[in-house]
Amino acid sequence: MAIDRLLKDEATEEKGERARMSSFVGGMAIADLVKTTLGPKGMDKILQSTGRGQNVTVTNDGATILKSLHIDNPAAKVLVDISKVQDDEVGDGTTSVVVLAGELLREAEKLTMTKIHPMTIIAGYRMASECARDVLLQKAMDNKMDNEKFKSDLTNIAMTTLCSKILSQDKEHFAKLAVDAVLRLKGSTNLESIQIIKKPGGSLMDSFLDDGFILDKKIGVGQPRRIDNANILVANTAMDTDKVKIYGARVRVDSMSKVAQIDAAEKDKMKEKVQKIISHGINCFVNRQLIYNYPEELFADAGILAIEHADFDGIERLALVTGGEIASTFDNPESVKLGHCKLIEEIMIGEDKLIRFSGVKMGQACTIVLRGASVHMLDEAERSLHDALCVLSQTMNDSRIVYGGGWPEMVMAKEVDALARKTPGKKSHAIEAFSRALQSIPITIADNAGLDSAELISQLRAEHHKEKTTSGIDVITGGVGDMEKLGICESFKVKQAVLLSATEAAEMILRVGEIITCAPRQRDDTM
């Protein structure tokens, strides 16, 4: 007996050619969406939420744009995910990876139209990506042994990364900030010890790197403004725990003196807690929660600097860099690990007062203070700088570099083309298609700069048939330039991640033969 219907009423399924087309179209649409943001002359996008407050984000960071979209197409979601992973893994190349995956799908669509099986295309793509990776490994340079050259490489990588961001006008200044901050990490990829503080006002060029840790808080009234050789207790505790604060609690007394007794008893309990904290032998107390007036008075009398309501991110980082731990009970002073630093002082940035902790236990800790005209500009500057810091910290571990400006893509495309000519059978069409997809990155860079991409790419291809060429696209002069002289470098790790992630994502979408959409869950109206 034939089954009329297997799925529920509102469930849908797409099979074979239709499912494949739906996946291809979704992937290509996402790639076209972020394509205009690629390269030094890429444009920004304004993302406006429809929720309360209607937040506005101005950005050209691929991962930020794609994270903000609510997407229905399952293949498009795969590309959004690879962009997020690229952002988490290496920090840069979030747009390149989506554009390359989209182009691989566009080429695959043309091949499936000529009746080439998806599995054949996948096999060809696999061979091509292996070939491209091998040539990238051969061409990568490593200057880790020469300190001067390595520092120059790091600065060039930072400038290339910042070239396509809002910080491009002041890229030398910010590249120096980022390199100085990352060199302090001494090879660690933990960016927790680099804090970024945003303060509206001034210009982007007023941004600076400060040794030590800055907490965005003010020092209270009557408390010491400067402390040398500080012992810091970082806590997350309620200083009013012993107040009667149950809503609707009723205390019946027969005279005002009894009210005073209750008040005094509360004060005694608070005083007892403050005494326990003071007994730790500290001269600075930082609390995640409010401290209130009476305990603050007691701390001021004891000559202790008390900082209240520090944000959770702030106290976690403060505990990390000063070598302390966050405490919440104070009965056993010997079990509490205090933080230490050489100097605590109040500083002014613009109109605001902040607290600086200098000479902290974690020597690599530093703070980058960003200044700028508006909050939107500062948010985008932070994202740009974070990308540069991520790439640099990864380069400290894997110090290999490649030239930028479309040079690696052209080098890989040339080798993949040569492989296609040697490969018999239908796979060679897929390998050739992979080579065309690789060339789409320099084509997009040229198109976004308003240049004649067809003319430029043909010149570039001719240059790459010469031995040991370092030619790429120079969008400033609008022609083919020498990437070595221009100092346009990229991290090998970023390029490798772009190549492998885009190939794997395209392969995953190519394998799709059926899309089943579940029926929505019915709401129970009886409740």
Short mmCIF file of C-alpha atoms in Angstrom, two decimals:
data_model
loop_
_atom_site.label_atom_id
_atom_site.label_comp_id
_atom_site.label_asym_id
_atom_site.label_seq_id
_atom_site.Cartn_x
_atom_site.Cartn_y
_atom_site.Cartn_z
CA MET A 1 0.00 0.00 0.00
CA ALA A 2 1.40 3.44 -0.94
CA ILE A 3 1.83 6.04 1.78
CA ASP A 4 -0.02 9.22 0.79
CA ARG A 5 1.75 11.54 3.16
CA LEU A 6 4.68 10.94 5.49
CA LEU A 7 5.17 14.40 6.97
CA LYS A 8 2.76 16.59 8.95
CA ASP A 9 0.46 19.08 7.21
CA GLU A 10 2.62 22.17 7.30
CA ALA A 11 5.98 20.43 6.86
CA THR A 12 7.64 20.94 3.47
CA GLU A 13 10.34 19.11 1.56
CA GLU A 14 12.44 20.00 -1.46
CA LYS A 15 14.31 17.29 -3.34
CA GLY A 16 17.10 16.89 -5.89
CA GLU A 17 17.65 19.78 -8.28
CA ARG A 18 15.27 22.11 -6.45
CA ALA A 19 16.94 21.58 -3.07
CA ARG A 20 20.35 22.16 -4.63
CA MET A 21 19.23 25.37 -6.34
CA SER A 22 17.74 26.66 -3.08
CA SER A 23 21.08 26.03 -1.31
CA PHE A 24 23.13 27.65 -4.09
CA VAL A 25 20.93 30.74 -4.23
CA GLY A 26 21.04 31.20 -0.42
CA GLY A 27 24.85 30.90 -0.32
CA MET A 28 25.39 33.24 -3.26
CA ALA A 29 22.96 35.84 -1.85
CA ILE A 30 24.87 35.98 1.47
CA ALA A 31 28.20 36.29 -0.39
CA ASP A 32 26.83 39.14 -2.56
CA LEU A 33 25.54 40.88 0.56
CA VAL A 34 29.00 41.21 2.18
CA LYS A 35 31.00 41.42 -1.07
CA THR A 36 30.84 45.24 -1.17
CA THR A 37 32.66 45.48 2.19
CA LEU A 38 35.80 43.64 0.95
CA GLY A 39 39.14 45.38 0.49
CA PRO A 40 40.62 48.79 1.36
CA LYS A 41 37.89 50.65 -0.56
CA GLY A 42 35.01 48.47 0.73
CA MET A 43 31.88 50.30 1.92
CA ASP A 44 30.29 50.17 5.38
CA LYS A 45 26.76 49.03 6.20
CA ILE A 46 24.29 50.50 8.68
CA LEU A 47 22.44 47.84 10.67
CA GLN A 48 19.32 49.11 12.45
CA SER A 49 17.40 46.96 14.91
CA THR A 50 13.61 47.26 15.10
CA GLY A 51 13.54 46.54 18.84
CA ARG A 52 13.26 49.04 21.66
CA GLY A 53 15.81 51.83 21.28
CA GLN A 54 16.36 50.96 17.57
CA ASN A 55 20.10 50.48 18.00
CA VAL A 56 22.24 51.48 15.04
CA THR A 57 25.53 49.74 14.17
CA VAL A 58 27.84 51.09 11.45
CA THR A 59 30.35 48.42 10.36
CA ASN A 60 32.12 46.70 7.48
CA ASP A 61 33.15 43.65 9.51
CA GLY A 62 31.71 40.57 7.77
CA ALA A 63 31.13 38.58 10.97
CA THR A 64 29.33 41.49 12.70
CA ILE A 65 27.04 42.04 9.68
CA LEU A 66 26.15 38.35 9.34
CA LYS A 67 25.65 37.86 13.11
CA SER A 68 23.04 40.62 13.08
CA LEU A 69 20.92 39.03 10.31
CA HIS A 70 17.99 36.71 10.91
CA ILE A 71 18.26 34.23 8.07
CA ASP A 72 15.77 31.63 6.92
CA ASN A 73 17.81 29.83 4.26
CA PRO A 74 19.70 26.82 5.76
CA ALA A 75 22.66 27.06 3.33
CA ALA A 76 23.07 30.76 4.13
CA LYS A 77 23.26 29.83 7.83
CA VAL A 78 26.26 27.57 7.06
CA LEU A 79 28.12 30.57 5.59
CA VAL A 80 27.18 32.73 8.59
CA ASP A 81 28.64 30.03 10.86
CA ILE A 82 31.97 29.80 8.98
CA SER A 83 32.26 33.58 9.22
CA LYS A 84 31.75 33.40 13.02
CA VAL A 85 34.30 30.59 13.36
CA GLN A 86 36.82 32.56 11.26
CA ASP A 87 36.27 35.54 13.59
CA ASP A 88 36.79 33.42 16.72
CA GLU A 89 39.73 31.46 15.33
CA VAL A 90 41.92 34.10 13.65
CA GLY A 91 39.98 37.39 13.91
CA ASP A 92 40.28 38.53 10.28
CA GLY A 93 39.20 37.26 6.84
CA THR A 94 35.52 37.02 7.85
CA THR A 95 34.35 38.63 4.59
CA SER A 96 36.90 36.84 2.35
CA VAL A 97 35.80 33.40 3.58
CA VAL A 98 32.12 34.06 2.74
CA VAL A 99 32.94 35.63 -0.66
CA LEU A 100 35.16 32.66 -1.61
CA ALA A 101 32.55 30.09 -0.48
CA GLY A 102 29.85 31.99 -2.44
CA GLU A 103 32.00 32.00 -5.59
CA LEU A 104 32.73 28.26 -5.24
CA LEU A 105 28.96 27.67 -5.10
CA ARG A 106 28.39 29.92 -8.13
CA GLU A 107 30.94 27.92 -10.13
CA ALA A 108 29.45 24.63 -8.86
CA GLU A 109 26.00 25.75 -10.04
CA LYS A 110 27.32 26.24 -13.60
CA LEU A 111 28.93 22.78 -13.49
CA THR A 112 25.76 21.04 -12.26
CA MET A 113 23.91 22.68 -15.19
CA THR A 114 26.27 20.80 -17.54
CA LYS A 115 25.22 17.52 -15.82
CA ILE A 116 28.41 17.03 -13.77
CA HIS A 117 27.61 15.15 -10.54
CA PRO A 118 28.10 17.05 -7.24
CA MET A 119 30.42 14.31 -5.94
CA THR A 120 32.70 14.80 -8.96
CA ILE A 121 32.76 18.54 -8.27
CA ILE A 122 33.60 17.87 -4.59
CA ALA A 123 36.47 15.53 -5.58
CA GLY A 124 37.85 18.23 -7.93
CA TYR A 125 37.52 20.93 -5.24
CA ARG A 126 39.37 18.68 -2.76
CA MET A 127 42.30 18.21 -5.17
CA ALA A 128 42.37 21.94 -5.97
CA SER A 129 42.33 23.02 -2.29
CA GLU A 130 45.20 20.61 -1.48
CA CYS A 131 47.21 22.02 -4.40
CA ALA A 132 46.45 25.63 -3.36
CA ARG A 133 47.44 24.94 0.25
CA ASP A 134 50.71 23.32 -0.79
CA VAL A 135 51.73 26.30 -2.95
CA LEU A 136 50.77 28.71 -0.15
CA LEU A 137 53.05 26.74 2.23
CA GLN A 138 55.94 26.94 -0.24
CA LYS A 139 55.54 30.69 -0.80
CA ALA A 140 55.09 31.64 2.91
CA MET A 141 57.98 33.55 4.51
CA ASP A 142 59.16 33.38 8.12
CA ASN A 143 61.32 36.09 9.73
CA LYS A 144 60.94 35.01 13.36
CA MET A 145 64.71 34.69 13.84
CA ASP A 146 65.34 38.32 12.87
CA ASN A 147 63.68 40.49 15.53
CA GLU A 148 63.77 43.73 13.51
CA LYS A 149 62.28 42.09 10.41
CA PHE A 150 59.66 40.24 12.48
CA LYS A 151 58.52 43.47 14.18
CA SER A 152 58.33 45.14 10.76
CA ASP A 153 56.23 42.16 9.50
CA LEU A 154 53.87 42.52 12.47
CA THR A 155 53.45 46.26 11.80
CA ASN A 156 52.77 45.57 8.10
CA ILE A 157 50.20 42.88 8.95
CA ALA A 158 48.46 45.24 11.40
CA MET A 159 48.40 48.04 8.79
CA THR A 160 47.03 45.69 6.11
CA THR A 161 44.31 44.47 8.50
CA LEU A 162 43.37 48.05 9.49
CA CYS A 163 43.48 49.21 5.84
CA SER A 164 39.92 48.11 5.16
CA LYS A 165 38.53 49.42 8.47
CA ILE A 166 37.47 52.77 9.88
CA LEU A 167 41.00 53.22 11.29
CA SER A 168 42.59 53.23 7.81
CA GLN A 169 43.39 56.98 7.94
CA ASP A 170 45.43 56.55 11.15
CA LYS A 171 46.64 52.99 10.47
CA GLU A 172 50.30 53.70 11.36
CA HIS A 173 49.31 54.98 14.81
CA PHE A 174 46.95 52.09 15.58
CA ALA A 175 49.28 49.46 14.07
CA LYS A 176 51.98 50.65 16.51
CA LEU A 177 49.51 50.47 19.44
CA ALA A 178 48.43 46.95 18.47
CA VAL A 179 51.99 45.66 17.93
CA ASP A 180 53.20 47.13 21.25
CA ALA A 181 50.24 45.57 23.10
CA VAL A 182 50.73 42.13 21.51
CA LEU A 183 54.52 42.07 22.04
CA ARG A 184 53.85 42.47 25.77
CA LEU A 185 51.92 39.15 25.71
CA LYS A 186 55.19 37.31 24.92
CA GLY A 187 53.58 34.74 22.63
CA SER A 188 50.32 34.22 24.57
CA THR A 189 47.05 34.37 22.60
CA ASN A 190 45.05 35.34 25.70
CA LEU A 191 43.79 38.84 24.89
CA GLU A 192 42.09 39.12 28.32
CA SER A 193 45.06 41.10 29.65
CA ILE A 194 44.62 43.77 26.93
CA GLN A 195 41.72 45.95 27.97
CA ILE A 196 40.04 48.38 25.58
CA ILE A 197 38.28 51.43 27.08
CA LYS A 198 36.13 53.69 24.87
CA LYS A 199 35.79 57.38 25.79
CA PRO A 200 33.82 59.67 23.42
CA GLY A 201 35.54 62.98 22.74
CA GLY A 202 38.75 64.04 21.00
CA SER A 203 39.83 62.39 17.75
CA LEU A 204 40.93 58.84 16.91
CA MET A 205 44.56 60.03 16.93
CA ASP A 206 44.22 60.87 20.65
CA SER A 207 43.94 57.12 21.43
CA PHE A 208 46.86 55.75 23.44
CA LEU A 209 48.30 52.63 25.11
CA ASP A 210 48.64 52.75 28.89
CA ASP A 211 50.76 50.35 30.96
CA GLY A 212 48.75 48.62 33.66
CA PHE A 213 45.02 48.38 34.17
CA ILE A 214 42.43 51.20 34.09
CA LEU A 215 39.09 50.80 35.87
CA ASP A 216 36.27 53.06 34.69
CA LYS A 217 35.25 54.22 38.20
CA LYS A 218 35.66 57.27 40.45
CA ILE A 219 37.33 57.31 43.89
CA GLY A 220 34.78 58.05 46.67
CA VAL A 221 34.66 61.09 48.95
CA GLY A 222 37.28 61.31 51.70
CA GLN A 223 39.26 58.33 50.45
CA PRO A 224 42.97 58.27 49.59
CA ARG A 225 43.66 59.45 46.02
CA ARG A 226 46.90 57.50 45.71
CA ILE A 227 48.12 54.22 47.23
CA ASP A 228 51.62 52.75 46.91
CA ASN A 229 52.23 48.97 47.19
CA ALA A 230 48.52 48.16 47.24
CA ASN A 231 47.02 44.95 48.58
CA ILE A 232 43.71 44.58 46.77
CA LEU A 233 40.70 42.50 47.81
CA VAL A 234 38.39 41.93 44.83
CA ALA A 235 34.91 40.90 45.99
CA ASN A 236 31.40 40.18 44.80
CA THR A 237 29.37 40.58 47.99
CA ALA A 238 26.25 42.42 49.15
CA MET A 239 27.16 45.00 51.78
CA ASP A 240 23.51 45.40 52.89
CA THR A 241 22.78 41.69 53.41
CA ASP A 242 21.65 42.22 56.95
CA LYS A 243 19.04 44.87 56.29
CA VAL A 244 15.39 43.93 56.72
CA LYS A 245 14.51 44.07 53.04
CA ILE A 246 11.61 41.66 52.65
CA TYR A 247 8.82 43.55 50.93
CA GLY A 248 5.84 43.94 53.22
CA ALA A 249 7.82 42.97 56.36
CA ARG A 250 6.21 44.65 59.35
CA VAL A 251 8.05 45.39 62.59
CA ARG A 252 5.81 46.63 65.40
CA VAL A 253 7.49 48.64 68.16
CA ASP A 254 6.09 50.64 71.05
CA SER A 255 8.60 53.51 71.05
CA MET A 256 11.03 55.37 68.78
CA SER A 257 13.97 54.15 70.87
CA LYS A 258 13.23 50.58 69.69
CA VAL A 259 13.47 51.77 66.04
CA ALA A 260 16.85 53.27 66.91
CA GLN A 261 17.91 49.91 68.42
CA ILE A 262 16.97 48.05 65.20
CA ASP A 263 18.90 50.63 63.20
CA ALA A 264 21.92 50.29 65.51
CA ALA A 265 21.77 46.47 65.29
CA GLU A 266 21.82 46.71 61.49
CA LYS A 267 24.76 49.11 61.63
CA ASP A 268 26.63 46.78 64.01
CA LYS A 269 26.21 43.87 61.59
CA MET A 270 27.48 45.99 58.70
CA LYS A 271 30.38 47.20 60.87
CA GLU A 272 31.24 43.59 61.78
CA LYS A 273 31.39 42.66 58.06
CA VAL A 274 33.59 45.69 57.30
CA GLN A 275 35.94 44.74 60.19
CA LYS A 276 36.26 41.21 58.77
CA ILE A 277 37.21 42.70 55.37
CA ILE A 278 39.72 45.14 56.96
CA SER A 279 41.32 42.24 58.91
CA HIS A 280 42.66 40.87 55.59
CA GLY A 281 45.37 43.56 55.76
CA ILE A 282 44.25 45.37 52.63
CA ASN A 283 44.41 49.00 51.55
CA CYS A 284 42.06 48.73 48.53
CA PHE A 285 38.64 47.05 48.36
CA VAL A 286 36.88 46.62 44.99
CA ASN A 287 33.30 45.34 45.05
CA ARG A 288 31.04 44.21 42.20
CA GLN A 289 27.98 45.43 44.15
CA LEU A 290 27.10 48.66 45.98
CA ILE A 291 28.98 49.50 49.19
CA TYR A 292 26.55 52.13 50.63
CA ASN A 293 27.37 55.19 52.73
CA TYR A 294 28.01 53.73 56.20
CA PRO A 295 30.51 50.97 55.14
CA GLU A 296 32.18 53.51 52.81
CA GLU A 297 32.64 55.83 55.82
CA LEU A 298 34.22 53.00 57.81
CA PHE A 299 36.60 52.17 54.96
CA ALA A 300 37.58 55.87 54.61
CA ASP A 301 38.29 56.07 58.38
CA ALA A 302 40.57 53.01 58.05
CA GLY A 303 42.41 54.69 55.13
CA ILE A 304 41.18 52.04 52.68
CA LEU A 305 40.22 52.91 49.12
CA ALA A 306 36.77 51.39 48.48
CA ILE A 307 35.49 51.11 44.88
CA GLU A 308 31.87 50.06 44.44
CA HIS A 309 29.75 48.79 41.57
CA ALA A 310 32.67 47.81 39.30
CA ASP A 311 31.27 45.95 36.29
CA PHE A 312 31.71 42.17 36.32
CA ASP A 313 34.00 42.17 33.27
CA GLY A 314 36.11 44.82 35.02
CA ILE A 315 36.56 42.93 38.32
CA GLU A 316 37.24 39.60 36.58
CA ARG A 317 39.99 41.22 34.55
CA LEU A 318 41.29 43.14 37.59
CA ALA A 319 41.53 39.90 39.60
CA LEU A 320 43.35 38.25 36.66
CA VAL A 321 45.97 40.99 36.16
CA THR A 322 46.66 41.66 39.87
CA GLY A 323 46.97 37.94 40.66
CA GLY A 324 43.99 37.88 43.07
CA GLU A 325 40.75 35.93 43.22
CA ILE A 326 37.16 37.16 43.57
CA ALA A 327 35.97 36.56 47.16
CA SER A 328 32.43 36.51 48.55
CA THR A 329 32.98 35.32 52.17
CA PHE A 330 35.48 36.77 54.63
CA ASP A 331 35.54 34.44 57.65
CA ASN A 332 38.90 32.84 56.72
CA PRO A 333 41.39 35.55 55.69
CA GLU A 334 44.12 32.95 55.04
CA SER A 335 42.07 31.29 52.25
CA VAL A 336 41.47 34.56 50.35
CA LYS A 337 43.99 35.35 47.60
CA LEU A 338 44.75 39.09 47.47
CA GLY A 339 45.81 41.02 44.38
CA HIS A 340 48.89 43.26 44.39
CA CYS A 341 50.10 46.27 42.44
CA LYS A 342 52.74 48.98 42.94
CA LEU A 343 50.55 52.05 42.55
CA ILE A 344 46.87 53.02 42.45
CA GLU A 345 46.07 56.58 41.35
CA GLU A 346 43.28 58.69 39.87
CA ILE A 347 43.73 59.90 36.27
CA MET A 348 41.70 62.11 33.92
CA ILE A 349 40.76 61.13 30.37
CA GLY A 350 38.84 63.94 28.69
CA GLU A 351 36.23 65.00 31.26
CA ASP A 352 36.14 61.67 33.12
CA LYS A 353 38.04 60.48 36.17
CA LEU A 354 39.29 56.88 36.15
CA ILE A 355 41.45 54.70 38.42
CA ARG A 356 44.77 53.33 37.16
CA PHE A 357 46.48 50.24 38.65
CA SER A 358 50.20 50.38 37.68
CA GLY A 359 52.89 47.73 38.19
CA VAL A 360 50.43 44.84 38.32
CA LYS A 361 51.53 41.25 38.90
CA MET A 362 50.70 40.18 35.33
CA GLY A 363 53.34 42.32 33.61
CA GLN A 364 51.82 41.99 30.16
CA ALA A 365 48.58 43.74 31.19
CA CYS A 366 47.87 47.01 29.41
CA THR A 367 44.93 49.20 28.46
CA ILE A 368 44.20 50.78 25.10
CA VAL A 369 42.11 53.93 25.51
CA LEU A 370 40.14 54.77 22.36
CA ARG A 371 38.97 58.34 21.76
CA GLY A 372 36.61 59.37 18.97
CA ALA A 373 33.77 61.61 17.86
CA SER A 374 30.82 59.29 18.55
CA VAL A 375 29.85 56.02 20.22
CA HIS A 376 29.23 54.35 16.83
CA MET A 377 32.70 55.31 15.67
CA LEU A 378 34.27 53.98 18.88
CA ASP A 379 32.37 50.67 18.60
CA GLU A 380 33.63 50.16 15.05
CA ALA A 381 37.17 51.24 16.06
CA GLU A 382 37.10 48.64 18.85
CA ARG A 383 36.01 45.90 16.43
CA SER A 384 38.76 46.92 13.97
CA LEU A 385 41.43 46.98 16.66
CA HIS A 386 40.25 43.65 18.08
CA ASP A 387 40.65 42.08 14.61
CA ALA A 388 44.21 43.42 14.40
CA LEU A 389 45.07 42.19 17.92
CA CYS A 390 43.68 38.70 17.14
CA VAL A 391 45.69 38.41 13.89
CA LEU A 392 48.89 39.65 15.55
CA SER A 393 48.57 37.30 18.54
CA GLN A 394 48.09 34.36 16.12
CA THR A 395 51.10 35.53 14.08
CA MET A 396 53.24 35.51 17.25
CA ASN A 397 52.61 31.74 17.40
CA ASP A 398 52.67 30.99 13.67
CA SER A 399 55.05 33.64 12.32
CA ARG A 400 54.72 32.75 8.62
CA ILE A 401 53.46 35.55 6.39
CA VAL A 402 52.34 35.97 2.77
CA TYR A 403 51.95 39.13 0.68
CA GLY A 404 48.47 40.65 0.36
CA GLY A 405 46.55 42.58 -2.31
CA GLY A 406 45.33 39.49 -4.18
CA TRP A 407 48.89 38.05 -4.53
CA PRO A 408 48.20 34.73 -2.71
CA GLU A 409 44.97 34.14 -4.66
CA MET A 410 46.72 34.68 -8.00
CA VAL A 411 49.62 32.39 -6.98
CA MET A 412 47.17 29.66 -5.92
CA ALA A 413 44.98 30.13 -9.05
CA LYS A 414 48.04 29.73 -11.32
CA GLU A 415 49.05 26.40 -9.69
CA VAL A 416 45.45 25.11 -9.59
CA ASP A 417 45.11 25.93 -13.32
CA ALA A 418 48.27 23.93 -14.04
CA LEU A 419 46.79 21.01 -12.06
CA ALA A 420 43.56 21.18 -14.10
CA ARG A 421 45.51 20.75 -17.32
CA LYS A 422 47.23 17.61 -15.99
CA THR A 423 44.03 16.01 -14.61
CA PRO A 424 42.00 13.80 -16.93
CA GLY A 425 38.19 13.46 -16.77
CA LYS A 426 35.41 15.71 -15.49
CA LYS A 427 37.30 16.58 -12.31
CA SER A 428 39.44 18.96 -14.35
CA HIS A 429 36.37 21.19 -14.92
CA ALA A 430 35.85 21.46 -11.14
CA ILE A 431 39.55 22.23 -10.59
CA GLU A 432 39.40 24.95 -13.26
CA ALA A 433 36.27 26.36 -11.59
CA PHE A 434 38.15 26.49 -8.25
CA SER A 435 40.87 28.58 -9.92
CA ARG A 436 38.22 31.04 -11.24
CA ALA A 437 36.66 31.27 -7.75
CA LEU A 438 40.06 32.14 -6.22
CA GLN A 439 40.47 34.97 -8.71
CA SER A 440 37.14 36.44 -7.58
CA ILE A 441 38.85 37.88 -4.45
CA PRO A 442 41.22 40.25 -6.37
CA ILE A 443 38.38 40.96 -8.85
CA THR A 444 36.11 42.06 -5.97
CA ILE A 445 38.89 44.18 -4.39
CA ALA A 446 39.34 45.97 -7.75
CA ASP A 447 35.58 46.35 -8.36
CA ASN A 448 35.02 47.84 -4.89
CA ALA A 449 37.77 50.40 -5.59
CA GLY A 450 35.98 51.41 -8.81
CA LEU A 451 38.78 50.04 -11.02
CA ASP A 452 38.56 48.09 -14.29
CA SER A 453 38.85 44.58 -12.82
CA ALA A 454 39.04 42.75 -16.19
CA GLU A 455 42.04 44.85 -17.28
CA LEU A 456 43.78 44.63 -13.89
CA ILE A 457 43.36 40.86 -13.48
CA SER A 458 44.70 40.18 -16.99
CA GLN A 459 47.76 42.35 -16.19
CA LEU A 460 48.17 40.56 -12.87
CA ARG A 461 47.92 37.13 -14.52
CA ALA A 462 50.65 38.11 -16.99
CA GLU A 463 52.86 39.34 -14.11
CA HIS A 464 52.38 36.06 -12.22
CA HIS A 465 53.78 34.05 -15.14
CA LYS A 466 57.15 35.66 -14.42
CA GLU A 467 59.44 33.99 -11.89
CA LYS A 468 59.31 35.11 -8.22
CA THR A 469 56.85 37.94 -8.76
CA THR A 470 55.37 39.86 -5.80
CA SER A 471 52.70 41.72 -7.80
CA GLY A 472 49.25 42.46 -6.45
CA ILE A 473 46.54 45.09 -6.78
CA ASP A 474 47.49 48.58 -5.57
CA VAL A 475 44.09 50.25 -5.07
CA ILE A 476 45.70 53.60 -4.22
CA THR A 477 47.35 54.09 -7.64
CA GLY A 478 44.74 51.94 -9.39
CA GLY A 479 47.22 49.58 -11.03
CA VAL A 480 49.42 46.55 -10.42
CA GLY A 481 51.94 47.19 -7.60
CA ASP A 482 54.85 45.43 -5.92
CA MET A 483 53.46 44.11 -2.59
CA GLU A 484 56.98 43.72 -1.13
CA LYS A 485 57.83 47.42 -1.65
CA LEU A 486 54.39 48.57 -0.49
CA GLY A 487 54.70 46.43 2.66
CA ILE A 488 51.28 44.77 2.19
CA CYS A 489 51.47 41.52 4.19
CA GLU A 490 48.93 39.10 5.61
CA SER A 491 49.18 36.29 8.11
CA PHE A 492 49.61 32.84 6.55
CA LYS A 493 47.26 31.39 9.16
CA VAL A 494 44.42 33.74 8.08
CA LYS A 495 44.82 32.87 4.40
CA GLN A 496 44.97 29.14 5.12
CA ALA A 497 41.85 29.33 7.32
CA VAL A 498 39.96 31.23 4.57
CA LEU A 499 40.90 28.65 1.93
CA LEU A 500 40.07 25.54 3.98
CA SER A 501 36.89 26.86 5.64
CA ALA A 502 35.40 28.15 2.37
CA THR A 503 36.14 24.83 0.59
CA GLU A 504 34.61 22.76 3.39
CA ALA A 505 31.49 24.96 3.57
CA ALA A 506 30.98 24.79 -0.21
CA GLU A 507 31.47 21.01 -0.10
CA MET A 508 28.90 20.66 2.69
CA ILE A 509 26.28 22.65 0.76
CA LEU A 510 27.05 20.71 -2.47
CA ARG A 511 26.24 17.45 -0.71
CA VAL A 512 22.66 18.55 0.01
CA GLY A 513 20.07 16.46 -1.87
CA GLU A 514 16.95 17.23 0.13
CA ILE A 515 15.71 20.01 2.43
CA ILE A 516 12.99 19.12 4.96
CA THR A 517 11.35 21.95 6.88
CA CYS A 518 9.49 20.81 10.01
CA ALA A 519 5.93 21.85 10.73
CA PRO A 520 5.74 24.69 13.28
CA ARG A 521 4.79 23.62 16.80
CA GLN A 522 1.08 24.21 17.43
CA ARG A 523 0.12 26.50 20.29
CA ASP A 524 -2.28 24.99 22.75
CA ASP A 525 -5.24 27.42 22.95
CA THR A 526 -6.93 25.54 25.79
CA MET A 527 -4.52 27.01 28.35
#
